[in-house]
Amino acid sequence: MMKKKTLFLLLFTLFAGLTARADDVRFNMSAPNAVELGSQFRLSFVLNTEGENLKLPELNDFDVLMGPSTSNSTSIQMINGKTTRSVTFSYTYILQAKKEGKFTIQPATIEADGKTYTSNSVTIQVVKGSSKPAGGGVDKPAATPGHIDSKDLFVNVDLSRKSVYKGEHLLATIKIYSRVNLSGFDDIELPNFEGFWSQDIDIPQQISLHREAYKGEIYNVGTLKKTILFPQQTGNITIKPVKIVALVRQRIQQPQSIFDDFFDQFSTVKATVLSQPVTVHVKSLPKAPANYSGGVGNFSLESSITATDVKANDAVTLKLKISGNGNLKLIDAPKVDFPADFDTYDPKNTNDFKATENGLVGSTSFEYLVIPRHAGDFTIPAVNFVYFNPATGRYVTKTTKSYDLHVEKGAGNQSNTVVSSGLSKEDVKFLGKDIRYIKTDNNQLFQRNDTFFGSVNFYLIYLGGAFLVLIFYLFNMKRIRENANLARVKNRKASKVAMKHLKVARGVLKQNDAEKFYEAVTRAFWGYLSDKLTIPVADLNKERAAEALLERSVSQELVDRFIETLDTCEFARFAPGGGTTTAMNEMYDKAVEVMSRMEKEIK
């Protein structure tokens, strides 16, 4: 009876977790950024719950060839005993553009759980059809093997503006445009942006290509870098070209049969591309006011003070916070006219901003620490912050409020006299051996000849240090003995090396993308062999790899398994049935085994 109750509670908890919705309802529309006139493309809608009554926007500029094609998927996760379920419902239409131009598809609506949800809108640019596809032209062999046409692969440095004021920001975006089978990069040389202060914008390290129209043609475009630039000199500043050595997978002969596609019909060639140098015209700022702090942009100013009623010799902090969009990093501390008998120190600067495509957005703060030395009533006057606004072409002044300080006599302070306002800190001079201030704090005194050396604590620390040295010595000897057994070390690290190289393949496996999975396994093997055999990837093929492995004392049986694994991957990328989850899991386990054994046997 007790077991039945426990089973019932477990099933009830699981059912409750499955029926709970983990996320809010999301309804998204997606389509390519650019398509060719006459070509078909997908317009997709994704909803994370079951919906009904999908209503499309007007599609007057497109022909709806098919749809909707519906599908759904479910995923279940159990983390720390908590079960969550997520579902995805997809609706796909096949469209074809009627004419060239840029068109915006307005949001669609759908009903779910008694409510109506609206999707996002998408913009599609339709260009004239091209004889060469943007996907890389892998269906035909290269007219000139080893040669890449400059129209099929190039790099650009795009500037948001080419005429700015000194200190005004502009955005530099480095993009690569491709209509070939781009497989990677051998070397990238970026400009150092001489003449600018630069701040990189965070972008994904993994470069993803998306379709984009450029001069009437569709390319696969990848963004390599985005940088905010602030010119530090006037005149014309030229940004040097970007140099990229790209790896292109190129078909080297026409296939004679369907099976020729899988066996040595491709070659990886290197293509060097250079961007055109671009020039920025930097204008001088108008004549600046005397209290200009170097700010260029659009800012606001705030001020605060830690206290206005203090005692003599107590510290007071005045904080100025400049917020907005502009060259926050390059702003100098505004000048503050403190009373003459205050001790002042250099302001502390704190930055809190982020680089975005619109410039540096955030704030920079300056904290002024001052110490009043005498009792009395003082005034910290208003602070003026002057910056240049490039949008209006004028200087703008922001002003804080003034602060009245009441300073009382401090402990041990025998004088209430206020120092003359004409006397500054630098004017005070020392006469003979006299001193300016006498410290009045209660200090801890020590008995004469009372030293730490020779005390009990001294010997305890000494013995403790010797004990730690002994432990470190024994641990290091143990590690040396273990590393001396090379076979054991290699066996221990073999699986880790294999998992490291197959990390990308493991990630693609979870996405259930067969073509990308087998391509990732193949690339992992070539990358692994290139590292172990010190042979460039472009120079590797099956025959050379087999010879090199045999020379490094790898067994013939393992070399045959390695060749068999590569052949299987190449065949499975295009063969029907090769994309099942079971087949990909078996191939992943086999790849880990083969690479682990190679790591153990290679000498």
Coordinates of C-alpha atoms in Angstrom, one line a residue:
M1 CA 0.0 0.0 0.0
M2 CA 2.8 2.4 0.9
K3 CA 4.6 1.7 -2.4
K4 CA 1.4 2.5 -4.4
K5 CA 1.0 5.8 -2.6
T6 CA 4.7 6.7 -3.3
L7 CA 4.2 5.8 -7.0
F8 CA 1.0 7.9 -7.2
L9 CA 2.8 10.9 -5.7
L10 CA 5.7 10.5 -8.1
L11 CA 3.4 10.4 -11.2
F12 CA 1.3 13.3 -9.9
T13 CA 4.5 15.4 -9.4
L14 CA 5.8 14.5 -12.9
F15 CA 2.4 15.3 -14.5
A16 CA 2.2 18.7 -12.7
G17 CA 5.7 19.5 -13.9
L18 CA 5.0 18.6 -17.5
T19 CA 1.8 20.6 -17.6
A20 CA 3.5 23.7 -16.2
R21 CA 4.6 26.2 -18.8
A22 CA 8.2 27.2 -18.3
D23 CA 8.2 30.3 -20.4
D24 CA 5.8 33.1 -21.5
V25 CA 4.1 32.7 -24.9
R26 CA 6.4 33.8 -27.8
F27 CA 5.3 34.1 -31.4
N28 CA 8.1 34.9 -33.9
M29 CA 8.2 35.3 -37.7
S30 CA 11.4 34.7 -39.7
A31 CA 12.5 34.9 -43.4
P32 CA 15.7 35.5 -45.3
N33 CA 17.1 39.1 -45.4
A34 CA 17.6 38.9 -49.1
V35 CA 16.2 36.7 -51.9
E36 CA 16.5 36.5 -55.7
L37 CA 13.7 37.3 -58.0
G38 CA 12.0 34.1 -59.1
S39 CA 13.5 32.0 -56.3
Q40 CA 11.4 30.3 -53.6
F41 CA 12.0 30.9 -49.9
R42 CA 10.4 30.0 -46.6
L43 CA 8.3 32.3 -44.4
S44 CA 8.2 30.6 -40.9
F45 CA 6.2 31.2 -37.8
V46 CA 7.2 29.6 -34.4
L47 CA 4.9 29.5 -31.4
N48 CA 5.9 28.0 -28.0
T49 CA 2.4 26.7 -27.2
E50 CA -0.4 25.2 -29.2
G51 CA -2.3 27.9 -31.2
E52 CA -5.1 28.2 -33.7
N53 CA -6.6 30.7 -36.3
L54 CA -3.3 31.9 -37.7
K55 CA -3.9 35.1 -39.7
L56 CA -1.3 36.2 -42.3
P57 CA -0.7 39.8 -43.1
E58 CA -1.2 41.0 -46.7
L59 CA 1.3 39.5 -49.1
N60 CA 0.6 41.4 -52.3
D61 CA 4.2 41.5 -53.4
F62 CA 4.6 37.7 -53.1
D63 CA 3.0 34.6 -54.4
V64 CA 2.2 31.9 -51.8
L65 CA 3.2 28.7 -53.5
M66 CA 2.5 26.3 -50.5
G67 CA 1.5 26.3 -46.9
P68 CA 1.1 26.2 -44.1
S69 CA 3.2 23.2 -43.4
T70 CA 2.9 22.5 -39.7
S71 CA 5.1 20.6 -37.3
N72 CA 5.7 20.4 -33.6
S73 CA 8.3 19.2 -31.1
T74 CA 8.5 18.6 -27.4
S75 CA 11.5 18.6 -25.0
I76 CA 11.5 17.6 -21.4
Q77 CA 14.2 18.5 -18.8
M78 CA 14.6 17.4 -15.2
I79 CA 17.0 19.5 -13.1
N80 CA 17.4 19.0 -9.4
G81 CA 14.1 17.1 -9.3
K82 CA 12.2 19.8 -11.1
T83 CA 10.7 18.8 -14.5
T84 CA 9.9 21.3 -17.2
R85 CA 8.4 20.8 -20.6
S86 CA 8.7 23.0 -23.6
V87 CA 6.9 22.7 -26.9
T88 CA 7.4 24.3 -30.3
F89 CA 4.8 24.6 -33.0
S90 CA 6.0 25.7 -36.5
Y91 CA 4.0 27.0 -39.5
T92 CA 5.9 27.3 -42.8
Y93 CA 4.9 28.9 -46.1
I94 CA 6.8 28.8 -49.4
L95 CA 6.8 32.2 -51.1
Q96 CA 8.1 33.7 -54.3
A97 CA 8.7 37.4 -55.0
K98 CA 6.9 39.1 -57.8
K99 CA 9.3 42.0 -58.3
E100 CA 12.5 43.6 -57.2
G101 CA 12.7 46.0 -54.2
K102 CA 12.7 46.1 -50.4
F103 CA 9.5 44.8 -48.8
T104 CA 8.3 44.7 -45.2
I105 CA 5.9 41.9 -44.2
Q106 CA 3.7 43.1 -41.4
P107 CA 3.1 41.1 -38.2
A108 CA 0.8 38.0 -38.2
T109 CA -1.6 37.1 -35.4
I110 CA -2.6 33.8 -33.8
E111 CA -4.8 32.7 -30.9
A112 CA -3.6 30.7 -28.0
D113 CA -5.2 30.1 -24.6
G114 CA -8.0 32.4 -25.4
K115 CA -5.6 35.3 -26.2
T116 CA -4.4 36.9 -29.4
Y117 CA -0.6 37.2 -30.0
T118 CA 1.2 39.3 -32.6
S119 CA 4.5 38.4 -34.2
N120 CA 7.3 40.7 -35.3
S121 CA 7.6 42.1 -38.8
V122 CA 10.4 41.2 -41.3
T123 CA 12.0 43.1 -44.1
I124 CA 13.1 41.2 -47.3
Q125 CA 15.2 42.7 -50.1
V126 CA 14.5 41.2 -53.5
V127 CA 17.3 41.5 -56.1
K128 CA 17.6 40.4 -59.7
G129 CA 18.4 36.8 -60.2
S130 CA 22.1 35.8 -60.5
S131 CA 23.6 32.9 -62.4
K132 CA 25.8 32.1 -59.5
P133 CA 24.3 31.1 -56.2
A134 CA 25.4 32.7 -52.9
G135 CA 25.8 29.3 -51.4
G136 CA 29.2 28.7 -52.9
G137 CA 28.8 27.3 -56.4
V138 CA 29.7 23.7 -55.3
D139 CA 27.7 22.0 -58.0
K140 CA 30.2 22.8 -60.8
P141 CA 34.0 22.4 -60.7
A142 CA 36.1 25.6 -60.6
A143 CA 36.9 27.0 -64.0
T144 CA 40.4 27.6 -62.8
P145 CA 41.3 25.3 -59.9
G146 CA 42.9 27.2 -57.0
H147 CA 41.7 30.6 -58.2
I148 CA 38.9 32.6 -56.5
D149 CA 37.3 35.5 -58.3
S150 CA 37.4 38.8 -56.4
K151 CA 33.6 39.2 -57.0
D152 CA 33.0 35.9 -55.2
L153 CA 35.0 36.7 -52.1
F154 CA 36.0 40.1 -50.7
V155 CA 36.1 42.0 -47.4
N156 CA 34.9 45.5 -46.7
V157 CA 35.3 48.1 -43.9
D158 CA 31.9 49.8 -43.6
L159 CA 31.8 53.2 -41.8
S160 CA 28.7 54.6 -40.3
R161 CA 30.0 58.1 -41.1
K162 CA 32.9 59.5 -43.1
S163 CA 32.8 63.0 -41.9
V164 CA 32.9 63.7 -38.1
Y165 CA 34.1 66.2 -35.5
K166 CA 37.2 65.5 -33.5
G167 CA 36.2 63.3 -30.6
E168 CA 32.8 62.3 -32.2
H169 CA 32.3 58.6 -32.6
L170 CA 31.7 56.5 -35.7
L171 CA 31.2 52.8 -36.1
A172 CA 33.5 50.6 -38.2
T173 CA 32.2 47.2 -39.2
I174 CA 34.4 44.7 -40.9
K175 CA 32.4 42.2 -43.1
I176 CA 33.4 39.4 -45.4
Y177 CA 31.2 38.7 -48.4
S178 CA 31.2 35.2 -49.9
R179 CA 29.7 33.3 -52.8
V180 CA 32.1 30.4 -52.4
N181 CA 32.2 27.4 -50.0
L182 CA 34.0 29.3 -47.2
S183 CA 35.3 26.8 -44.6
G184 CA 37.5 29.0 -42.3
F185 CA 40.3 31.4 -42.0
D186 CA 44.1 30.8 -41.9
D187 CA 45.0 34.4 -40.9
I188 CA 43.3 37.7 -40.2
E189 CA 45.2 41.0 -40.1
L190 CA 43.1 43.9 -38.7
P191 CA 44.0 47.6 -38.8
N192 CA 45.3 49.2 -35.7
F193 CA 43.1 52.3 -36.3
E194 CA 46.0 54.7 -36.0
G195 CA 44.7 58.2 -35.2
F196 CA 41.7 56.9 -33.3
W197 CA 40.9 55.9 -29.8
S198 CA 38.9 52.6 -30.3
Q199 CA 36.6 50.5 -28.2
D200 CA 35.4 47.0 -29.6
I201 CA 31.8 46.0 -29.4
D202 CA 31.1 42.5 -28.1
I203 CA 30.0 40.2 -30.9
P204 CA 29.8 36.3 -30.9
Q205 CA 33.2 34.7 -31.4
Q206 CA 31.6 32.1 -33.7
I207 CA 31.2 33.9 -37.1
S208 CA 27.7 33.1 -38.6
L209 CA 26.9 33.9 -42.2
H210 CA 23.6 35.4 -43.2
R211 CA 22.2 36.3 -46.7
E212 CA 22.5 40.0 -47.6
A213 CA 22.1 41.9 -50.8
Y214 CA 25.1 43.9 -52.0
K215 CA 25.1 45.9 -55.3
G216 CA 22.2 43.8 -56.6
E217 CA 23.8 40.5 -55.8
I218 CA 23.2 38.1 -52.8
Y219 CA 26.1 37.1 -50.7
N220 CA 26.7 35.1 -47.5
V221 CA 27.9 37.8 -45.2
G222 CA 29.7 37.4 -41.9
T223 CA 30.6 40.2 -39.4
L224 CA 34.2 39.9 -38.2
K225 CA 34.5 42.9 -35.9
K226 CA 32.6 46.0 -34.8
T227 CA 34.6 48.9 -33.3
I228 CA 33.6 52.4 -32.1
L229 CA 36.2 54.9 -33.2
F230 CA 36.9 58.4 -31.7
P231 CA 39.3 60.5 -33.9
Q232 CA 42.0 62.2 -31.9
Q233 CA 43.4 64.4 -34.7
T234 CA 41.9 66.6 -37.4
G235 CA 42.2 66.3 -41.2
N236 CA 41.9 63.1 -43.3
I237 CA 42.7 59.9 -41.5
T238 CA 43.0 56.7 -43.6
I239 CA 42.2 53.3 -42.1
K240 CA 44.5 50.7 -43.6
P241 CA 43.2 47.6 -45.4
V242 CA 42.1 44.4 -43.7
K243 CA 44.0 41.3 -44.9
I244 CA 42.4 37.9 -44.7
V245 CA 43.7 34.5 -45.8
A246 CA 40.5 32.5 -46.2
L247 CA 40.2 28.7 -46.7
V248 CA 37.8 27.8 -49.5
R249 CA 36.6 24.3 -50.3
Q250 CA 36.6 24.0 -54.1
R251 CA 35.5 21.2 -56.4
I252 CA 38.4 20.1 -58.6
Q253 CA 36.7 17.9 -61.2
Q254 CA 33.2 17.1 -62.6
P255 CA 31.7 14.0 -60.9
Q256 CA 31.1 11.1 -63.2
S257 CA 28.5 9.4 -60.9
I258 CA 26.6 10.1 -57.6
F259 CA 29.3 8.3 -55.6
D260 CA 32.0 10.6 -56.9
D261 CA 30.6 13.4 -54.7
F262 CA 31.9 11.6 -51.6
F263 CA 35.5 10.7 -52.6
D264 CA 38.2 13.2 -53.0
Q265 CA 36.4 15.6 -55.4
F266 CA 37.2 18.7 -53.3
S267 CA 40.3 20.6 -52.5
T268 CA 40.9 23.3 -49.9
V269 CA 42.6 26.4 -51.4
K270 CA 43.8 29.6 -49.7
A271 CA 42.5 32.9 -51.0
T272 CA 44.0 36.2 -49.8
V273 CA 41.6 39.2 -49.9
L274 CA 42.3 42.8 -49.0
S275 CA 39.8 45.5 -48.2
Q276 CA 40.0 48.9 -49.8
P277 CA 41.4 51.6 -47.6
V278 CA 38.8 54.1 -46.3
T279 CA 39.3 57.7 -45.3
V280 CA 37.5 59.7 -42.6
H281 CA 37.4 63.5 -42.7
V282 CA 37.8 64.9 -39.2
K283 CA 36.6 68.5 -38.6
S284 CA 38.1 70.7 -35.9
L285 CA 35.9 71.8 -33.0
P286 CA 35.0 75.5 -32.7
K287 CA 37.0 77.6 -30.3
A288 CA 36.4 76.1 -26.9
P289 CA 35.6 77.9 -23.6
A290 CA 38.3 78.0 -20.9
N291 CA 36.6 75.3 -18.7
Y292 CA 36.0 72.8 -21.6
S293 CA 36.7 69.2 -20.3
G294 CA 37.0 67.4 -23.6
G295 CA 33.6 65.9 -23.8
V296 CA 32.0 65.3 -27.2
G297 CA 28.5 63.9 -27.3
N298 CA 25.2 64.4 -25.4
F299 CA 25.5 64.3 -21.6
S300 CA 23.8 65.1 -18.3
L301 CA 25.4 66.1 -15.0
E302 CA 24.6 65.1 -11.4
S303 CA 26.4 65.9 -8.1
S304 CA 26.2 64.7 -4.5
I305 CA 28.1 65.2 -1.3
T306 CA 28.6 62.8 1.6
A307 CA 27.8 65.4 4.3
T308 CA 27.4 69.2 4.8
D309 CA 27.8 69.2 8.7
V310 CA 31.2 67.9 9.6
K311 CA 34.0 68.4 12.1
A312 CA 37.4 69.8 11.3
N313 CA 39.8 67.2 9.9
D314 CA 36.9 64.9 8.8
A315 CA 36.9 63.9 5.1
V316 CA 34.2 65.0 2.7
T317 CA 33.6 63.6 -0.7
L318 CA 32.0 65.5 -3.6
K319 CA 30.9 63.3 -6.5
L320 CA 30.2 64.4 -10.0
K321 CA 28.5 61.9 -12.4
I322 CA 28.4 62.6 -16.1
S323 CA 26.0 60.3 -18.0
G324 CA 25.0 60.0 -21.6
N325 CA 26.4 59.0 -25.0
G326 CA 29.8 60.1 -26.3
N327 CA 33.5 59.9 -25.5
L328 CA 33.0 59.2 -21.8
K329 CA 36.5 57.6 -21.5
L330 CA 38.2 60.8 -22.7
I331 CA 36.5 63.4 -20.5
D332 CA 38.8 65.2 -18.0
A333 CA 37.7 65.9 -14.5
P334 CA 35.8 69.2 -14.2
K335 CA 37.6 71.9 -12.1
V336 CA 36.1 72.5 -8.7
D337 CA 37.1 75.7 -6.7
F338 CA 37.2 74.4 -3.1
P339 CA 37.8 76.9 -0.2
A340 CA 41.5 77.8 0.2
D341 CA 42.0 76.1 3.6
F342 CA 40.7 72.7 2.5
D343 CA 43.2 69.9 1.8
T344 CA 42.4 68.6 -1.7
Y345 CA 43.4 65.4 -3.5
D346 CA 43.4 64.2 -7.1
P347 CA 39.9 63.0 -8.0
K348 CA 39.1 59.3 -8.4
N349 CA 37.6 58.3 -11.7
T350 CA 35.1 55.5 -12.1
N351 CA 33.7 54.4 -15.5
D352 CA 30.5 52.5 -16.1
F353 CA 29.7 52.4 -19.8
K354 CA 29.2 49.9 -22.6
A355 CA 30.2 50.1 -26.3
T356 CA 27.2 49.9 -28.6
E357 CA 26.6 50.7 -32.2
N358 CA 25.3 54.1 -31.1
G359 CA 28.6 54.9 -29.2
L360 CA 29.7 54.6 -25.6
V361 CA 26.6 54.7 -23.5
G362 CA 26.8 54.9 -19.7
S363 CA 28.5 57.2 -17.2
T364 CA 31.8 58.4 -15.8
S365 CA 32.2 59.6 -12.2
F366 CA 34.7 61.8 -10.4
E367 CA 35.0 61.7 -6.6
Y368 CA 36.8 64.7 -5.0
L369 CA 38.1 64.0 -1.5
V370 CA 38.7 67.1 0.6
I371 CA 39.5 67.7 4.3
P372 CA 38.5 71.0 6.1
R373 CA 41.1 71.9 8.7
H374 CA 39.4 74.6 10.5
A375 CA 35.9 75.4 12.0
G376 CA 33.6 77.8 10.2
D377 CA 31.0 78.1 7.4
F378 CA 32.2 77.4 3.9
T379 CA 30.7 77.2 0.4
I380 CA 31.7 74.8 -2.4
P381 CA 30.6 76.8 -5.5
A382 CA 28.6 75.3 -8.4
V383 CA 30.6 73.3 -10.9
N384 CA 30.4 73.9 -14.6
F385 CA 30.8 71.0 -17.1
V386 CA 31.2 72.1 -20.7
Y387 CA 30.9 69.7 -23.6
F388 CA 30.5 69.9 -27.4
N389 CA 27.3 68.5 -28.9
P390 CA 28.1 67.5 -32.6
A391 CA 24.4 67.2 -33.4
T392 CA 23.9 71.0 -32.9
G393 CA 27.5 72.1 -33.5
R394 CA 27.5 74.0 -30.2
Y395 CA 29.1 73.9 -26.8
V396 CA 26.7 73.1 -23.9
T397 CA 27.2 74.0 -20.2
K398 CA 25.7 71.9 -17.4
T399 CA 25.9 73.3 -13.9
T400 CA 25.5 71.7 -10.5
K401 CA 24.2 73.3 -7.4
S402 CA 26.5 74.8 -4.7
Y403 CA 26.9 73.2 -1.3
D404 CA 27.2 75.1 2.1
L405 CA 29.4 73.3 4.6
H406 CA 29.2 73.9 8.3
V407 CA 32.5 72.8 10.0
E408 CA 32.6 72.4 13.7
K409 CA 35.7 72.3 15.9
G410 CA 37.2 68.9 15.8
A411 CA 38.6 66.8 18.7
G412 CA 41.9 68.2 19.9
N413 CA 41.5 71.2 17.7
Q414 CA 42.4 74.3 19.8
S415 CA 41.6 76.9 17.2
N416 CA 38.4 78.1 15.7
T417 CA 40.3 80.6 13.5
V418 CA 39.5 80.4 9.8
V419 CA 42.5 80.7 7.5
S420 CA 42.5 83.7 5.2
S421 CA 40.9 83.0 1.9
G422 CA 44.0 84.4 0.1
L423 CA 46.2 81.6 1.6
S424 CA 46.4 78.3 -0.3
K425 CA 47.8 75.0 0.7
E426 CA 50.9 75.5 -1.5
D427 CA 51.6 78.9 0.3
V428 CA 52.3 77.2 3.7
K429 CA 56.0 77.0 4.4
F430 CA 58.0 75.1 7.0
L431 CA 60.3 77.1 9.3
G432 CA 63.2 75.2 10.8
K433 CA 62.0 71.9 12.2
D434 CA 58.5 73.0 12.9
I435 CA 55.6 71.0 11.6
R436 CA 52.2 72.1 10.2
Y437 CA 49.9 69.8 12.0
I438 CA 50.1 67.7 15.2
K439 CA 48.5 64.3 15.2
T440 CA 46.0 64.1 18.0
D441 CA 44.6 60.5 17.5
N442 CA 45.0 58.0 20.3
N443 CA 47.9 55.8 19.1
Q444 CA 48.8 52.3 20.4
L445 CA 52.2 52.2 22.1
F446 CA 54.6 49.3 22.4
Q447 CA 57.0 48.4 25.1
R448 CA 60.6 49.1 24.2
N449 CA 62.7 46.2 23.0
D450 CA 59.5 44.2 22.5
T451 CA 60.2 42.5 19.1
F452 CA 58.5 39.7 17.1
F453 CA 61.8 37.9 16.4
G454 CA 62.4 35.1 18.9
S455 CA 58.8 35.1 20.1
V456 CA 56.6 32.0 20.2
N457 CA 54.6 33.2 17.2
F458 CA 57.8 33.6 15.3
Y459 CA 58.8 29.9 15.8
L460 CA 55.3 28.7 15.1
I461 CA 55.2 30.5 11.7
Y462 CA 58.8 29.2 11.0
L463 CA 57.9 25.6 11.7
G464 CA 54.6 25.9 9.8
G465 CA 56.4 27.2 6.7
A466 CA 58.9 24.3 6.8
F467 CA 56.0 21.8 7.1
L468 CA 54.3 23.3 4.0
V469 CA 57.6 23.1 2.0
L470 CA 57.8 19.4 2.9
I471 CA 54.3 18.7 1.8
F472 CA 54.9 20.5 -1.5
Y473 CA 58.1 18.5 -2.0
L474 CA 56.4 15.1 -1.5
F475 CA 53.4 16.1 -3.8
N476 CA 55.8 17.2 -6.5
M477 CA 57.8 14.0 -6.3
K478 CA 54.6 12.0 -6.6
R479 CA 53.6 14.0 -9.7
I480 CA 57.1 13.5 -11.3
R481 CA 56.8 9.7 -10.8
E482 CA 53.4 9.6 -12.4
N483 CA 54.4 11.7 -15.4
A484 CA 57.5 9.5 -15.9
N485 CA 55.2 6.7 -17.0
L486 CA 54.4 8.2 -20.4
A487 CA 52.0 5.4 -21.4
R488 CA 49.9 6.0 -18.3
V489 CA 49.9 9.7 -18.9
K490 CA 48.8 9.4 -22.5
N491 CA 46.1 6.9 -21.6
R492 CA 44.8 9.2 -18.9
K493 CA 44.6 12.2 -21.3
A494 CA 43.5 10.4 -24.5
S495 CA 39.8 10.7 -23.8
K496 CA 40.1 14.3 -22.8
V497 CA 41.9 15.2 -26.1
A498 CA 39.3 13.4 -28.1
M499 CA 36.4 15.1 -26.3
K500 CA 38.1 18.5 -26.8
H501 CA 38.4 18.1 -30.6
L502 CA 34.9 16.7 -30.9
K503 CA 33.3 19.4 -28.8
V504 CA 31.7 21.1 -31.8
A505 CA 30.4 17.9 -33.1
R506 CA 28.8 17.1 -29.8
G507 CA 27.0 20.4 -29.8
V508 CA 25.7 19.9 -33.3
L509 CA 24.5 16.4 -32.4
K510 CA 22.1 17.9 -29.8
Q511 CA 20.6 20.0 -32.6
N512 CA 20.0 16.9 -34.7
D513 CA 21.6 18.5 -37.8
A514 CA 23.1 15.6 -39.7
E515 CA 25.0 17.5 -42.4
K516 CA 26.7 19.9 -39.9
F517 CA 27.4 17.0 -37.5
Y518 CA 29.3 14.8 -40.0
E519 CA 31.1 17.9 -41.3
A520 CA 32.1 18.8 -37.7
V521 CA 33.4 15.2 -37.1
T522 CA 35.4 15.3 -40.3
R523 CA 36.8 18.8 -39.5
A524 CA 37.7 17.6 -35.9
F525 CA 39.8 14.7 -37.3
W526 CA 41.7 16.9 -39.8
G527 CA 42.3 19.5 -37.1
Y528 CA 43.5 16.8 -34.7
L529 CA 45.9 15.3 -37.2
S530 CA 47.2 18.7 -38.3
D531 CA 48.1 19.5 -34.7
K532 CA 49.7 16.0 -34.0
L533 CA 51.5 15.6 -37.3
T534 CA 52.4 19.3 -37.7
I535 CA 51.0 19.3 -41.3
P536 CA 48.8 22.2 -42.5
V537 CA 45.2 21.3 -43.0
A538 CA 45.3 22.4 -46.6
D539 CA 48.1 19.8 -47.3
L540 CA 46.4 16.9 -45.6
N541 CA 44.6 14.1 -47.4
K542 CA 43.8 10.5 -46.6
E543 CA 46.9 9.0 -48.2
R544 CA 49.3 11.4 -46.6
A545 CA 47.6 11.1 -43.3
A546 CA 47.8 7.3 -43.4
E547 CA 51.5 7.4 -44.3
A548 CA 52.3 9.8 -41.5
L549 CA 50.3 7.8 -38.9
L550 CA 52.2 4.6 -39.9
E551 CA 55.5 6.4 -39.5
R552 CA 54.4 7.5 -36.0
S553 CA 54.0 3.8 -35.0
V554 CA 50.2 3.7 -35.4
S555 CA 48.8 0.2 -36.1
Q556 CA 47.5 -0.6 -39.6
E557 CA 44.2 -1.7 -38.1
L558 CA 43.7 1.7 -36.4
V559 CA 44.6 3.6 -39.6
D560 CA 42.0 1.6 -41.5
R561 CA 39.4 2.4 -38.9
F562 CA 40.3 6.1 -39.3
I563 CA 39.9 6.0 -43.1
E564 CA 36.7 4.1 -42.7
T565 CA 35.3 6.8 -40.3
L566 CA 36.1 9.6 -42.7
D567 CA 34.5 7.7 -45.6
T568 CA 31.4 7.0 -43.5
C569 CA 31.1 10.7 -42.6
E570 CA 31.5 11.9 -46.2
F571 CA 28.9 9.4 -47.4
A572 CA 26.4 10.0 -44.6
R573 CA 26.3 13.7 -45.2
F574 CA 24.3 13.1 -48.4
A575 CA 23.0 9.5 -48.1
P576 CA 19.4 9.0 -47.0
G577 CA 19.0 7.6 -43.5
G578 CA 22.4 8.9 -42.4
G579 CA 20.8 11.7 -40.4
T580 CA 19.0 9.5 -37.8
T581 CA 19.8 10.2 -34.2
T582 CA 20.9 6.6 -33.6
A583 CA 23.4 6.7 -36.5
M584 CA 24.9 10.0 -35.4
N585 CA 25.3 8.8 -31.8
E586 CA 27.0 5.6 -33.0
M587 CA 29.3 7.7 -35.3
Y588 CA 30.1 10.0 -32.4
D589 CA 31.1 7.1 -30.1
K590 CA 33.2 5.6 -32.8
A591 CA 34.9 8.9 -33.5
V592 CA 35.8 9.3 -29.8
E593 CA 37.1 5.7 -29.7
V594 CA 39.3 6.1 -32.8
M595 CA 40.7 9.5 -31.8
S596 CA 41.4 8.2 -28.2
R597 CA 43.3 5.2 -29.6
M598 CA 45.3 7.4 -32.0
E599 CA 46.2 9.7 -29.1
K600 CA 47.6 6.7 -27.2
E601 CA 49.5 5.2 -30.1
I602 CA 51.0 8.2 -31.8
K603 CA 54.7 8.6 -30.8

